XYZ file of C-alpha atoms in Angstrom:
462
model
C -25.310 -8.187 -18.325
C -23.692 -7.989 -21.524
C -23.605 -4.349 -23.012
C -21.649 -2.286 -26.033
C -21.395 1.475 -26.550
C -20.993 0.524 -30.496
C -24.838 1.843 -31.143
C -26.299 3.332 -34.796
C -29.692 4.837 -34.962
C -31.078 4.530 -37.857
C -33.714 6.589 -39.870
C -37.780 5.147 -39.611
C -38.763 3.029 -42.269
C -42.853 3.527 -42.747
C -44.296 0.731 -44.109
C -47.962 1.009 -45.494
C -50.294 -1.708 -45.416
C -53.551 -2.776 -45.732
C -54.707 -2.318 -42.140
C -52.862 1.087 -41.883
C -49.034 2.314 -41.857
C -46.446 0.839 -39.257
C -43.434 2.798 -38.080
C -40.381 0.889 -37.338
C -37.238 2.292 -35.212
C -34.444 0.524 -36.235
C -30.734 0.629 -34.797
C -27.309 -1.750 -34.644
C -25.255 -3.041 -31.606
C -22.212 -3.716 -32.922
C -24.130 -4.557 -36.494
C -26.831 -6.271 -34.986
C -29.896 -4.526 -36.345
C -32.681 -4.475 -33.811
C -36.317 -3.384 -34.546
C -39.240 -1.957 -32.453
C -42.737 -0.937 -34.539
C -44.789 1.460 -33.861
C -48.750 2.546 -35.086
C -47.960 6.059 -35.444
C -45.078 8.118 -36.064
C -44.944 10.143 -32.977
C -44.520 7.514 -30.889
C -41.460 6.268 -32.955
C -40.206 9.795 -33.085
C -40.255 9.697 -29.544
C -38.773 6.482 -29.179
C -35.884 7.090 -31.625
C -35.011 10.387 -29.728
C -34.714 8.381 -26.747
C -31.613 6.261 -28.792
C -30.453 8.811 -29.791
C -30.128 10.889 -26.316
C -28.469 7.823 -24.743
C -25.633 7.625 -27.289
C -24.765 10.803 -27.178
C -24.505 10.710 -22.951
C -21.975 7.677 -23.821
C -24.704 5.152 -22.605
C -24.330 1.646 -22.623
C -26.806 -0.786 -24.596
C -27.898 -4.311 -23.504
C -27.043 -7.301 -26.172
C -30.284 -8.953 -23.816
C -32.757 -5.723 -24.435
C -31.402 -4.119 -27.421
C -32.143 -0.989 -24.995
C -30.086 1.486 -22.997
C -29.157 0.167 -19.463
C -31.145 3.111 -18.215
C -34.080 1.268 -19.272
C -33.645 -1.737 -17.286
C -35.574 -1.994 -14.302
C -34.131 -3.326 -10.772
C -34.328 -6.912 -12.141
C -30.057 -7.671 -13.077
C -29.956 -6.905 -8.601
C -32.594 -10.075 -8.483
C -31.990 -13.122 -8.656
C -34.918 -15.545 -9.804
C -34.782 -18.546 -7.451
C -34.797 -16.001 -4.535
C -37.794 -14.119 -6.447
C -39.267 -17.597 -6.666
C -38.888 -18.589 -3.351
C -40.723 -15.093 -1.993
C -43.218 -15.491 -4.081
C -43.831 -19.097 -3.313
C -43.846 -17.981 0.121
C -46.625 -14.768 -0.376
C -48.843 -17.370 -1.751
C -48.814 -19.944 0.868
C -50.382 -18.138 3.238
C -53.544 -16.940 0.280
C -53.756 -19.877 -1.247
C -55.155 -23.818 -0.424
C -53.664 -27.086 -0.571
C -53.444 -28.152 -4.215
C -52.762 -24.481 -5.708
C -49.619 -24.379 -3.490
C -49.052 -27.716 -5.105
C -49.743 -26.569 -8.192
C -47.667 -22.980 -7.754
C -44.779 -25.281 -6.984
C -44.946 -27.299 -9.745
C -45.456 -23.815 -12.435
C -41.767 -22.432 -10.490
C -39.940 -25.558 -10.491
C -40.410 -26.094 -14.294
C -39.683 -22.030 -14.482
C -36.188 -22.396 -12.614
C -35.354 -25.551 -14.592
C -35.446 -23.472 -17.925
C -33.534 -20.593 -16.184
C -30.466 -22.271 -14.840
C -27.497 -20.979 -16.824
C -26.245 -24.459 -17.221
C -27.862 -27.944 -17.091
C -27.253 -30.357 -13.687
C -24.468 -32.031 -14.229
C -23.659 -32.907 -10.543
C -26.662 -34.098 -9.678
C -29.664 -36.158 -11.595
C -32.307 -33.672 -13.448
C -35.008 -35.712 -11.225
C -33.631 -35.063 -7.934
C -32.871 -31.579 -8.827
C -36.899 -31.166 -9.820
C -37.806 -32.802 -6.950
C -35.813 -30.374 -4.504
C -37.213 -27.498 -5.849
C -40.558 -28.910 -5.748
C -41.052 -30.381 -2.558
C -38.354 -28.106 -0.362
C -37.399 -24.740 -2.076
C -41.534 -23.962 -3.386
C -42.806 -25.798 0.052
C -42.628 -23.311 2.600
C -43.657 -25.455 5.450
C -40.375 -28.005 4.026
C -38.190 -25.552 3.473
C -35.752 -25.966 6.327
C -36.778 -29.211 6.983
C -34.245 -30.206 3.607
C -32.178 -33.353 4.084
C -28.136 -31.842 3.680
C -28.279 -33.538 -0.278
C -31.305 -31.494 -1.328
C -29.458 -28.294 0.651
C -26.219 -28.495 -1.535
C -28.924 -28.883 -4.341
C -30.595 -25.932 -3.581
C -27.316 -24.193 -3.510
C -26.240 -25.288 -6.884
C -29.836 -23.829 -8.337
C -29.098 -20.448 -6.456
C -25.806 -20.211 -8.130
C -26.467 -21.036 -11.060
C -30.101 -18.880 -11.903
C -30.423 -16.586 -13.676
C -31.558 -13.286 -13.035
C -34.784 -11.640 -13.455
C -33.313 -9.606 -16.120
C -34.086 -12.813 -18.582
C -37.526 -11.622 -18.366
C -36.314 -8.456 -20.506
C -35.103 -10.792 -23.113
C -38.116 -11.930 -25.621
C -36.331 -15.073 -26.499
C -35.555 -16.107 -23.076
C -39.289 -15.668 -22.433
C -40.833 -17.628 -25.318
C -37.763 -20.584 -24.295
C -39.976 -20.509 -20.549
C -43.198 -21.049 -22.128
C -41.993 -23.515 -24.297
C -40.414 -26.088 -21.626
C -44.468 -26.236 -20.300
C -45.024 -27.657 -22.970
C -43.123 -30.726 -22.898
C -43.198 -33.527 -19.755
C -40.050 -34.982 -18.421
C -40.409 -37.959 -21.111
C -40.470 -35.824 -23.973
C -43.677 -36.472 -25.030
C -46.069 -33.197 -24.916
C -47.643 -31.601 -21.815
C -51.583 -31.607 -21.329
C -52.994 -28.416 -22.470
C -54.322 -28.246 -19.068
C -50.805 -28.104 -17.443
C -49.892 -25.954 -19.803
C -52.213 -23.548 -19.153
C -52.202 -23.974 -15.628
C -48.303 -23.108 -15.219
C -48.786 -19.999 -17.199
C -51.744 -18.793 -15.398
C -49.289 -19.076 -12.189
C -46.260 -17.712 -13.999
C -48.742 -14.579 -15.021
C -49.547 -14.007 -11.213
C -45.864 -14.552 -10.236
C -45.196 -11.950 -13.263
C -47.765 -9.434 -12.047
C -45.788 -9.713 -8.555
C -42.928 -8.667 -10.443
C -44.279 -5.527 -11.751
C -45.488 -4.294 -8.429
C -42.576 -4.752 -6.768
C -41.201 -2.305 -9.087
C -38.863 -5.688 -10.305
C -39.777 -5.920 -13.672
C -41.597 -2.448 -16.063
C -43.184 -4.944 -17.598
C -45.159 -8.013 -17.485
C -43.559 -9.908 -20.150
C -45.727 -13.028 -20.759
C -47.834 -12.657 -24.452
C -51.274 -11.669 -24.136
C -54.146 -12.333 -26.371
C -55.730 -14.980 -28.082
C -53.376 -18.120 -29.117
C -50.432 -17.309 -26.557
C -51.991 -20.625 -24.529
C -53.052 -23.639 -25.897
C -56.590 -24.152 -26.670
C -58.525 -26.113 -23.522
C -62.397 -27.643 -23.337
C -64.273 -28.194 -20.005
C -66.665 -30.285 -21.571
C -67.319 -33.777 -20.178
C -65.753 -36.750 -22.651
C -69.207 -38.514 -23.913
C -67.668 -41.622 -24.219
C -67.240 -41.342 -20.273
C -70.729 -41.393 -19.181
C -72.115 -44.660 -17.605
C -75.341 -46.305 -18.851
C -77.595 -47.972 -16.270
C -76.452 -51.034 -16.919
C -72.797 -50.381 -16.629
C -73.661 -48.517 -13.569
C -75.117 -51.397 -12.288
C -72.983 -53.900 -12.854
C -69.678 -52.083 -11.643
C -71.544 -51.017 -8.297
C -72.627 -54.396 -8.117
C -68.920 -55.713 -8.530
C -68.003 -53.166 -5.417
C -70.965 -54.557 -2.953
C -69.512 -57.871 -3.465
C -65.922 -56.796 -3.070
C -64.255 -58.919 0.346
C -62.929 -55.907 1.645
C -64.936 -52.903 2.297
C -67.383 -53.756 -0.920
C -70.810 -52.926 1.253
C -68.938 -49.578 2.609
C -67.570 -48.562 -0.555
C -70.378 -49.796 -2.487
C -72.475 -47.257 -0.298
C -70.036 -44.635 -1.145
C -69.938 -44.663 -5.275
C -74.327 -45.444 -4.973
C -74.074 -41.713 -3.227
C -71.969 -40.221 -6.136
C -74.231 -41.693 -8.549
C -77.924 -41.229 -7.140
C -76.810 -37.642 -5.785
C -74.146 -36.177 -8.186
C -71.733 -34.735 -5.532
C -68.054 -34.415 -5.765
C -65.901 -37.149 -4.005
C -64.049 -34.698 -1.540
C -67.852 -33.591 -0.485
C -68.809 -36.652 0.023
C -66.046 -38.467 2.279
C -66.554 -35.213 4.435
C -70.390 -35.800 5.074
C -71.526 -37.183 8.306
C -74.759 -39.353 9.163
C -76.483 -36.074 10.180
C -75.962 -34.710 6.874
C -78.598 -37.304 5.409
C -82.260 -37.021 6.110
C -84.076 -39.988 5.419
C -87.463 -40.536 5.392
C -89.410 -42.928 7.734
C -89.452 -46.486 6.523
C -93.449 -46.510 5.742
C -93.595 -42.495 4.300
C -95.117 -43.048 0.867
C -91.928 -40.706 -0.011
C -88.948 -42.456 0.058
C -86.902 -39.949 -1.369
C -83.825 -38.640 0.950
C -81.909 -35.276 1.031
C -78.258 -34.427 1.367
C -77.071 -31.660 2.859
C -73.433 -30.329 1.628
C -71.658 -27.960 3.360
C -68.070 -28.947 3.575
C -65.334 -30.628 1.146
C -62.105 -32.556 2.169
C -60.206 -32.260 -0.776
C -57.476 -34.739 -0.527
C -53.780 -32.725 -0.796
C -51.277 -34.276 1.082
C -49.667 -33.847 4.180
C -46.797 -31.480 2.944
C -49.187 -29.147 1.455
C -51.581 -28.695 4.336
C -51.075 -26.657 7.437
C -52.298 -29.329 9.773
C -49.894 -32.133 8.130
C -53.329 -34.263 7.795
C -53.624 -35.799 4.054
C -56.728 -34.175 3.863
C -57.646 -30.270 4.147
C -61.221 -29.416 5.233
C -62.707 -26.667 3.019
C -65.682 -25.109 2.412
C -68.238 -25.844 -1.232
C -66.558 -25.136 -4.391
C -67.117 -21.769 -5.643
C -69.312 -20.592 -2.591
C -68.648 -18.886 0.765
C -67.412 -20.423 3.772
C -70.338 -21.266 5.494
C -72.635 -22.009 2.290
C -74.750 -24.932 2.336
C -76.612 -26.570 -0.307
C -79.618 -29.423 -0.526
C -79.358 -32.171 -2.893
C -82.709 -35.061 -3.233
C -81.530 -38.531 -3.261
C -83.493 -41.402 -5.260
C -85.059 -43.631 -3.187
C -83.039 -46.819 -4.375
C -80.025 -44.207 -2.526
C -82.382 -44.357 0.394
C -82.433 -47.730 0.501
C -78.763 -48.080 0.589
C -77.841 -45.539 2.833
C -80.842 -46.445 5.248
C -79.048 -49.932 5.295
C -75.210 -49.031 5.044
C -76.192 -46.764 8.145
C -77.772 -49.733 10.658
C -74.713 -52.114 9.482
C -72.132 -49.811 10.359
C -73.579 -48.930 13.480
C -73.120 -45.274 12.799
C -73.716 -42.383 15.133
C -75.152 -38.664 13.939
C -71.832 -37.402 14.335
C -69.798 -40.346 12.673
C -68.624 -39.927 9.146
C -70.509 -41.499 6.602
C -68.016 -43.220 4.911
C -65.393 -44.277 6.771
C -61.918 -46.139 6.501
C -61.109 -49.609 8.209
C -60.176 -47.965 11.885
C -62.730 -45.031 11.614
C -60.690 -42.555 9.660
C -61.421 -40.744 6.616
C -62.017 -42.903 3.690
C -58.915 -42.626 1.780
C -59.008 -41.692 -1.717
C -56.321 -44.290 -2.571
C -58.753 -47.326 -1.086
C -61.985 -45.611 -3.696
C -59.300 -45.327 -6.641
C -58.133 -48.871 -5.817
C -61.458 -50.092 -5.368
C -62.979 -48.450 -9.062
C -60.023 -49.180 -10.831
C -60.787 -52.909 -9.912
C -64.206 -53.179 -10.700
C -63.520 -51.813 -14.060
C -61.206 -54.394 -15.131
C -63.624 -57.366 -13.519
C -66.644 -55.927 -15.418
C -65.921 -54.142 -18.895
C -64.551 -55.586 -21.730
C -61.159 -54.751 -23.041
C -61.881 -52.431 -25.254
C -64.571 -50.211 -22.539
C -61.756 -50.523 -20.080
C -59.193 -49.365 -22.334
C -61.795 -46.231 -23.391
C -62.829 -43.429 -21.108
C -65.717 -45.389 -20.090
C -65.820 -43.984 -15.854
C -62.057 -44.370 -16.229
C -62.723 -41.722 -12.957
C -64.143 -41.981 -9.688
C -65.496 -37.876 -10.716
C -67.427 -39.683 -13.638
C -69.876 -40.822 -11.772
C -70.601 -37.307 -10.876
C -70.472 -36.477 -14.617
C -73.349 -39.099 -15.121
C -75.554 -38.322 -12.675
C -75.494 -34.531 -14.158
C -75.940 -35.646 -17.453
C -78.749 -38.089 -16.377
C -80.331 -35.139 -15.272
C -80.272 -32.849 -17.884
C -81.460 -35.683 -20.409
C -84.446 -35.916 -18.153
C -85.511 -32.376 -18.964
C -84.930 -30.623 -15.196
C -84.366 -27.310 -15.559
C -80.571 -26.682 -16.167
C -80.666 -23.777 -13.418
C -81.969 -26.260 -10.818
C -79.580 -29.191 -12.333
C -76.586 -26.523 -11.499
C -78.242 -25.684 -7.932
C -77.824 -29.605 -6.840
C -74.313 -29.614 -8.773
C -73.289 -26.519 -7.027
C -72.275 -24.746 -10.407
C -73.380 -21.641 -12.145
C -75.818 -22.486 -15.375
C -72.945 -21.092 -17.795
C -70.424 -23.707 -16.264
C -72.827 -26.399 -16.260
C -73.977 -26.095 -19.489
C -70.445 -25.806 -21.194
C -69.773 -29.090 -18.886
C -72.586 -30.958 -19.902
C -74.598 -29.466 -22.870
C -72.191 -31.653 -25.454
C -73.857 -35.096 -23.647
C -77.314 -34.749 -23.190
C -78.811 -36.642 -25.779
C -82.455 -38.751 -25.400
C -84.131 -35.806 -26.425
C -84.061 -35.245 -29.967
C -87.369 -36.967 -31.093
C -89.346 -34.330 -28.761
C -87.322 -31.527 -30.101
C -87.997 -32.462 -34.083
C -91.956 -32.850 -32.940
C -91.634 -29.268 -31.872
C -89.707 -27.857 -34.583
C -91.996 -29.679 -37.205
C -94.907 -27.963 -35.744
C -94.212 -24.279 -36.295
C -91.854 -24.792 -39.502
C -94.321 -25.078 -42.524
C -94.441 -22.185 -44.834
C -97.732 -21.228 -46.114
C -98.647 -22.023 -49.136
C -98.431 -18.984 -52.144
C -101.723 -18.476 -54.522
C -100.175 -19.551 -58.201
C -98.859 -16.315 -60.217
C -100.378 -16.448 -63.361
């Protein structure tokens, strides 16, 4: 840490404006002038005296803080790959699959921008790589091949330490490398927002630990970039389109009838895809063949999200987890059209499935992988839309046949808060989801406005 004992305080210049008066301390190291407002005076009285104490005990001043060294917390003794690599390691054992991914990801861009000098020795992908699938992967960690090691090594060396967290412009140069990918082009706002929300928790860490006073990330309103949850429009799947492209699947030579079976579930039913490669045959209650009621029911109560093996604890691809957004042993009941019935009624006989099988399963029994259903969609959308639909968001994703089954609903009128039961979301979440795509409904709606909108009409004033 750089530091000079060549400090001038300077008086408080009051500025009054039109929101109220602002107090401003201002003092030089070595003729750099350095600023810090205030809303009243007191405070900057108080602050100023604090300046002016330390220069007359002979303190030293950080060029990084502008502040007296006495000021600094215990962050110059901590290094921030090793604060990285605890913290990475406290949130293992808290967290699931993809937000270890995803913590991984927020440090490795983190360290990246805090090395004190670029890779030179090695290439900038294998050093992001190392750090993301060894040094933030604390199941990998040891397991690193000797070239990722003397990697790792470099980073250590060359970090800085968590004392860049005191210095404003080292902060702001953090926040700004989420915001641009590896390419150069610029980052979704969603992994934008996503790192910060992890560098925030890594930040709070900080402050407990007694590493950092402070947590120095920018709060408020416009400190991360703006981000919608609402479902794309141009997404949703007519019935034709659905039709056609589940069609396409059914006659696909390998796996079309199984998969077929699979994507007619998402659509009739509306669940996600990781809850429905975990459902077995007992999870489906169909009706008898002659019932007069040919409608089914689903019954959700687990999700396999798929992760990847060096994220799990189990090393399977797949980590079994309980609903979204509901306790562990939560269930929920979903009714399934009776064209779904149909399907699953006949997917079930020519699989020869047991109660206990899976529902949908791979070629030798396993979990349906989520590469074969990506493989499989991505397919069918290039044999049955035209150029331009494929090239659109048109159920670009497996998830948006989810999104039109929801939306299907909604349009026909069911009550959102039942709607969000089936979906397993809260009303507020489903309705800032969905409430942009519901259309079909407008007619009705001017019919009822019209009704109750006439003025009377006013006796003449002679």
């Amino acid at each position: 840490m750089e530091t000079t004992y060549n400090v001038k305080v300077w008086k408080i210049a009051t500025y009054k404006g039109a929101r109220g008066a602002t107090y401003t301390v201002r003092w030089t190291l070595d003729g750099n002038e350095q600023r810090a407002p205030f809303a009243t005076r007191a405070l900057a009285d108080a602050f100023r005296s604090e300046l002016v104490s330390a220069t007359r005990r002979g303190e030293a001043f950080s060029f990084s803080t502008g502040r007296p060294v006495s000021h600094h917390s215990g962050a110059t003794a901590v290094n921030w790959y090793d604060f990285a690599i605890q913290f990475a390691d406290l949130q293992w054992d808290r967290t699931a699959g993809n937000s270890r991914k995803n913590t991984a990801k927020a440090l490795t861009a983190t360290t990246i921008a805090l090395l004190r000098t670029p890779p030179t020795g090695f290439r900038p992908v294998d050093v992001r790589t190392a750090l993301r699938e060894f040094a933030f992967n604390t199941k990998r960690r040891e397991e690193a091949p000797p070239e990722v090691s003397a990697i790792l090594r470099w980073v250590e060396r060359n970090t800085l330490s968590m004392s860049a967290w005191e210095d404003p412009a080292k902060v702001d140069g953090v926040l700004r490398a989420f915001d641009v990918r590896l390419d150069g082009t610029r980052a979704a706002a969603s992994s934008v927002k996503r790192n910060r929300r992890v560098l925030n928790v890594a930040m709070e860490h900080a402050v407990k630990r007694k590493v950092l006073r402070t947590n120095p990330l920018p709060k408020g309103r416009g400190t991360a970039p703006p981000t919608s949850s609402a479902v794309d429009k141009r997404a949703i799947l007519n019935t034709g389109q659905a039709a056609r492209l589940l069609g396409w699947v059914r006659g696909r030579s390998r796996g079309g009838p199984r998969l077929h079976a699979f994507f007619a579930l998402l659509y009739y039913a509306g669940p996600r895809p990781e809850e429905a490669v975990a459902m077995r045959v007992r999870d489906i209650r169909l009706p008898d063949p002659d019932a007069a009621d040919q409608w089914c029911e689903l019954l959700l109560h687990t999700a396999q999200p798929e992760v990847g093996k060096n994220w799990t604890d189990s090393g399977a691809i797949h980590e079994k987890r309980g609903l979204k957004g509901r306790a562990a042993d939560d269930t929920r009941v979903v009714p399934g059209h009776p064209s779904l019935t149909r399907i699953l009624r006949e997917h079930i006989k020519v699989e020869e499935l047991k109660p206990s099988d899976l529902l949908f399963q791979g070629e030798k029994g396993e979990l349906l992988a989520g590469s074969v259903i990506r493989r499989a969609w991505r397919s069918a959308r290039a044999e049955v839309l035209t150029p331009d639909e494929f090239a659109s968001p048109l159920g670009k994703r497996v998830y948006d046949l989810r999104h039109t089954r929801l939306t299907k609903w909604l349009d026909d009128g069911i009550p959102p808060a039942q709607v969000a039961e089936w979906a397993g979301n809260s009303v507020p979440i489903l309705l800032a989801i969905y409430a942009r795509c519901v259309s079909g409904q407008l007619s009705e709606l001017k019919k009822r406005m019209e009704a109750g909108e006439d003025l009377p009409e006013l006796p003449d004033v002679g």
